[in-house]
Amino acid sequence: MLDQNTDRTWWMIGAVVVGAAMVALAKVVFPGVLTNVEDFFVNMIPKGL
């Protein structure tokens, strides 16, 4: 039972690391696209928050 949870934890950690690496690579290769996406989502947040 515990070994299944440990396996899932390692898969989750691996997925987070791979996802972070993909975002970092995209930030280096396509800086303009990610900046536009960030600006879009920042502008969606109400200023009162």
A tleap script that builds the chain and sets N, CA, C and O, in Angstrom:
source leaprc.protein.ff14SB
mol = sequence {
  NMET LEU ASP GLN ASN THR ASP ARG THR TRP
  TRP MET ILE GLY ALA VAL VAL VAL GLY ALA
  ALA MET VAL ALA LEU ALA LYS VAL VAL PHE
  PRO GLY VAL LEU THR ASN VAL GLU ASP PHE
  PHE VAL ASN MET ILE PRO LYS GLY CLEU
}
set mol.1.N position { 0.823 -1.187 0.000 }
set mol.1.CA position { 0.000 0.000 0.000 }
set mol.1.C position { 0.874 1.260 0.000 }
set mol.1.O position { 0.646 2.164 -0.804 }
set mol.2.N position { 1.846 1.329 0.870 }
set mol.2.CA position { 2.693 2.515 0.925 }
set mol.2.C position { 3.550 2.663 -0.323 }
set mol.2.O position { 3.845 3.780 -0.746 }
set mol.3.N position { 3.948 1.547 -0.911 }
set mol.3.CA position { 4.788 1.650 -2.101 }
set mol.3.C position { 4.019 2.272 -3.263 }
set mol.3.O position { 4.626 2.948 -4.093 }
set mol.4.N position { 2.688 2.065 -3.351 }
set mol.4.CA position { 1.901 2.708 -4.404 }
set mol.4.C position { 1.867 4.220 -4.194 }
set mol.4.O position { 1.991 4.986 -5.149 }
set mol.5.N position { 1.700 4.642 -2.948 }
set mol.5.CA position { 1.683 6.075 -2.665 }
set mol.5.C position { 3.044 6.700 -2.952 }
set mol.5.O position { 3.122 7.823 -3.450 }
set mol.6.N position { 4.105 5.982 -2.643 }
set mol.6.CA position { 5.450 6.499 -2.916 }
set mol.6.C position { 5.666 6.623 -4.418 }
set mol.6.O position { 6.235 7.610 -4.885 }
set mol.7.N position { 5.215 5.628 -5.177 }
set mol.7.CA position { 5.341 5.696 -6.632 }
set mol.7.C position { 4.581 6.895 -7.184 }
set mol.7.O position { 5.083 7.615 -8.047 }
set mol.8.N position { 3.367 7.103 -6.681 }
set mol.8.CA position { 2.580 8.256 -7.146 }
set mol.8.C position { 3.272 9.569 -6.800 }
set mol.8.O position { 3.237 10.520 -7.581 }
set mol.9.N position { 3.898 9.619 -5.637 }
set mol.9.CA position { 4.595 10.833 -5.229 }
set mol.9.C position { 5.756 11.123 -6.169 }
set mol.9.O position { 5.954 12.270 -6.568 }
set mol.10.N position { 6.525 10.102 -6.526 }
set mol.10.CA position { 7.651 10.309 -7.438 }
set mol.10.C position { 7.166 10.736 -8.821 }
set mol.10.O position { 7.793 11.579 -9.462 }
set mol.11.N position { 6.052 10.159 -9.290 }
set mol.11.CA position { 5.489 10.573 -10.577 }
set mol.11.C position { 5.027 12.025 -10.515 }
set mol.11.O position { 5.219 12.780 -11.468 }
set mol.12.N position { 4.418 12.418 -9.393 }
set mol.12.CA position { 3.957 13.790 -9.234 }
set mol.12.C position { 5.149 14.754 -9.227 }
set mol.12.O position { 5.121 15.791 -9.890 }
set mol.13.N position { 6.184 14.407 -8.480 }
set mol.13.CA position { 7.381 15.250 -8.436 }
set mol.13.C position { 7.999 15.352 -9.829 }
set mol.13.O position { 8.406 16.433 -10.253 }
set mol.14.N position { 8.067 14.243 -10.529 }
set mol.14.CA position { 8.605 14.254 -11.892 }
set mol.14.C position { 7.782 15.115 -12.826 }
set mol.14.O position { 8.335 15.841 -13.652 }
set mol.15.N position { 6.456 15.042 -12.704 }
set mol.15.CA position { 5.583 15.856 -13.556 }
set mol.15.C position { 5.757 17.341 -13.264 }
set mol.15.O position { 5.744 18.158 -14.185 }
set mol.16.N position { 5.919 17.698 -11.995 }
set mol.16.CA position { 6.130 19.103 -11.634 }
set mol.16.C position { 7.463 19.595 -12.196 }
set mol.16.O position { 7.543 20.707 -12.719 }
set mol.17.N position { 8.500 18.778 -12.091 }
set mol.17.CA position { 9.824 19.171 -12.596 }
set mol.17.C position { 9.790 19.314 -14.124 }
set mol.17.O position { 10.329 20.277 -14.670 }
set mol.18.N position { 9.164 18.364 -14.802 }
set mol.18.CA position { 9.078 18.437 -16.266 }
set mol.18.C position { 8.249 19.656 -16.686 }
set mol.18.O position { 8.613 20.351 -17.634 }
set mol.19.N position { 7.146 19.917 -15.992 }
set mol.19.CA position { 6.321 21.088 -16.302 }
set mol.19.C position { 7.082 22.386 -16.099 }
set mol.19.O position { 6.992 23.295 -16.923 }
set mol.20.N position { 7.826 22.478 -15.013 }
set mol.20.CA position { 8.617 23.682 -14.752 }
set mol.20.C position { 9.702 23.856 -15.814 }
set mol.20.O position { 9.974 24.975 -16.250 }
set mol.21.N position { 10.319 22.754 -16.228 }
set mol.21.CA position { 11.344 22.835 -17.271 }
set mol.21.C position { 10.735 23.296 -18.595 }
set mol.21.O position { 11.356 24.066 -19.328 }
set mol.22.N position { 9.532 22.831 -18.901 }
set mol.22.CA position { 8.877 23.244 -20.139 }
set mol.22.C position { 8.530 24.733 -20.114 }
set mol.22.O position { 8.700 25.426 -21.117 }
set mol.23.N position { 8.048 25.222 -18.979 }
set mol.23.CA position { 7.736 26.650 -18.860 }
set mol.23.C position { 9.015 27.477 -18.970 }
set mol.23.O position { 9.029 28.509 -19.641 }
set mol.24.N position { 10.088 27.034 -18.317 }
set mol.24.CA position { 11.358 27.763 -18.382 }
set mol.24.C position { 11.896 27.781 -19.810 }
set mol.24.O position { 12.384 28.812 -20.274 }
set mol.25.N position { 11.813 26.663 -20.502 }
set mol.25.CA position { 12.273 26.597 -21.890 }
set mol.25.C position { 11.431 27.506 -22.780 }
set mol.25.O position { 11.966 28.206 -23.640 }
set mol.26.N position { 10.121 27.496 -22.575 }
set mol.26.CA position { 9.251 28.362 -23.367 }
set mol.26.C position { 9.548 29.827 -23.091 }
set mol.26.O position { 9.465 30.661 -23.992 }
set mol.27.N position { 9.893 30.141 -21.852 }
set mol.27.CA position { 10.215 31.533 -21.492 }
set mol.27.C position { 11.486 31.991 -22.217 }
set mol.27.O position { 11.605 33.159 -22.585 }
set mol.28.N position { 12.426 31.078 -22.419 }
set mol.28.CA position { 13.673 31.421 -23.110 }
set mol.28.C position { 13.465 31.462 -24.622 }
set mol.28.O position { 13.956 32.369 -25.295 }
set mol.29.N position { 12.733 30.475 -25.158 }
set mol.29.CA position { 12.589 30.362 -26.611 }
set mol.29.C position { 11.547 31.342 -27.148 }
set mol.29.O position { 11.755 31.949 -28.198 }
set mol.30.N position { 10.423 31.502 -26.432 }
set mol.30.CA position { 9.331 32.369 -26.879 }
set mol.30.C position { 9.016 33.418 -25.812 }
set mol.30.O position { 7.942 33.364 -25.214 }
set mol.31.N position { 9.910 34.362 -25.556 }
set mol.31.CA position { 9.667 35.313 -24.460 }
set mol.31.C position { 8.456 36.214 -24.701 }
set mol.31.O position { 7.746 36.557 -23.755 }
set mol.32.N position { 8.214 36.594 -25.938 }
set mol.32.CA position { 7.094 37.487 -26.241 }
set mol.32.C position { 5.745 36.837 -26.009 }
set mol.32.O position { 4.821 37.480 -25.510 }
set mol.33.N position { 5.625 35.569 -26.367 }
set mol.33.CA position { 4.354 34.863 -26.219 }
set mol.33.C position { 3.993 34.740 -24.747 }
set mol.33.O position { 2.858 35.024 -24.367 }
set mol.34.N position { 4.932 34.325 -23.916 }
set mol.34.CA position { 4.640 34.169 -22.498 }
set mol.34.C position { 4.362 35.513 -21.833 }
set mol.34.O position { 3.543 35.588 -20.916 }
set mol.35.N position { 5.022 36.560 -22.275 }
set mol.35.CA position { 4.748 37.890 -21.727 }
set mol.35.C position { 3.325 38.321 -22.069 }
set mol.35.O position { 2.635 38.902 -21.231 }
set mol.36.N position { 2.887 38.042 -23.288 }
set mol.36.CA position { 1.511 38.377 -23.684 }
set mol.36.C position { 0.500 37.592 -22.860 }
set mol.36.O position { -0.516 38.142 -22.437 }
set mol.37.N position { 0.767 36.329 -22.631 }
set mol.37.CA position { -0.147 35.502 -21.838 }
set mol.37.C position { -0.190 36.007 -20.396 }
set mol.37.O position { -1.266 36.104 -19.804 }
set mol.38.N position { 0.961 36.325 -19.836 }
set mol.38.CA position { 1.005 36.853 -18.468 }
set mol.38.C position { 0.232 38.162 -18.364 }
set mol.38.O position { -0.534 38.357 -17.420 }
set mol.39.N position { 0.429 39.058 -19.326 }
set mol.39.CA position { -0.283 40.336 -19.313 }
set mol.39.C position { -1.786 40.128 -19.436 }
set mol.39.O position { -2.559 40.823 -18.777 }
set mol.40.N position { -2.212 39.181 -20.270 }
set mol.40.CA position { -3.634 38.894 -20.441 }
set mol.40.C position { -4.258 38.475 -19.119 }
set mol.40.O position { -5.314 38.984 -18.742 }
set mol.41.N position { -3.612 37.548 -18.407 }
set mol.41.CA position { -4.186 37.065 -17.155 }
set mol.41.C position { -4.099 38.114 -16.042 }
set mol.41.O position { -4.988 38.184 -15.194 }
set mol.42.N position { -3.052 38.920 -16.035 }
set mol.42.CA position { -2.952 39.987 -15.032 }
set mol.42.C position { -4.054 41.013 -15.250 }
set mol.42.O position { -4.625 41.527 -14.289 }
set mol.43.N position { -4.352 41.311 -16.506 }
set mol.43.CA position { -5.408 42.280 -16.808 }
set mol.43.C position { -6.798 41.753 -16.487 }
set mol.43.O position { -7.723 42.545 -16.301 }
set mol.44.N position { -6.971 40.433 -16.418 }
set mol.44.CA position { -8.257 39.855 -16.067 }
set mol.44.C position { -8.569 40.000 -14.574 }
set mol.44.O position { -9.735 39.961 -14.180 }
set mol.45.N position { -7.546 40.165 -13.753 }
set mol.45.CA position { -7.738 40.277 -12.307 }
set mol.45.C position { -8.244 41.689 -12.000 }
set mol.45.O position { -7.648 42.674 -12.436 }
set mol.46.N position { -9.338 41.783 -11.253 }
set mol.46.CA position { -9.830 43.117 -10.893 }
set mol.46.C position { -8.795 43.886 -10.063 }
set mol.46.O position { -8.082 43.307 -9.244 }
set mol.47.N position { -8.731 45.164 -10.285 }
set mol.47.CA position { -7.729 45.990 -9.617 }
set mol.47.C position { -8.018 46.122 -8.119 }
set mol.47.O position { -7.107 46.438 -7.354 }
set mol.48.N position { -9.255 45.889 -7.680 }
set mol.48.CA position { -9.610 46.031 -6.277 }
set mol.48.C position { -9.107 44.909 -5.395 }
set mol.48.O position { -9.108 45.029 -4.170 }
set mol.49.N position { -8.675 43.819 -6.010 }
set mol.49.CA position { -8.187 42.700 -5.198 }
set mol.49.C position { -6.810 43.029 -4.746 }
set mol.49.O position { -6.185 42.235 -4.043 }
savepdb mol mol.pdb
quit
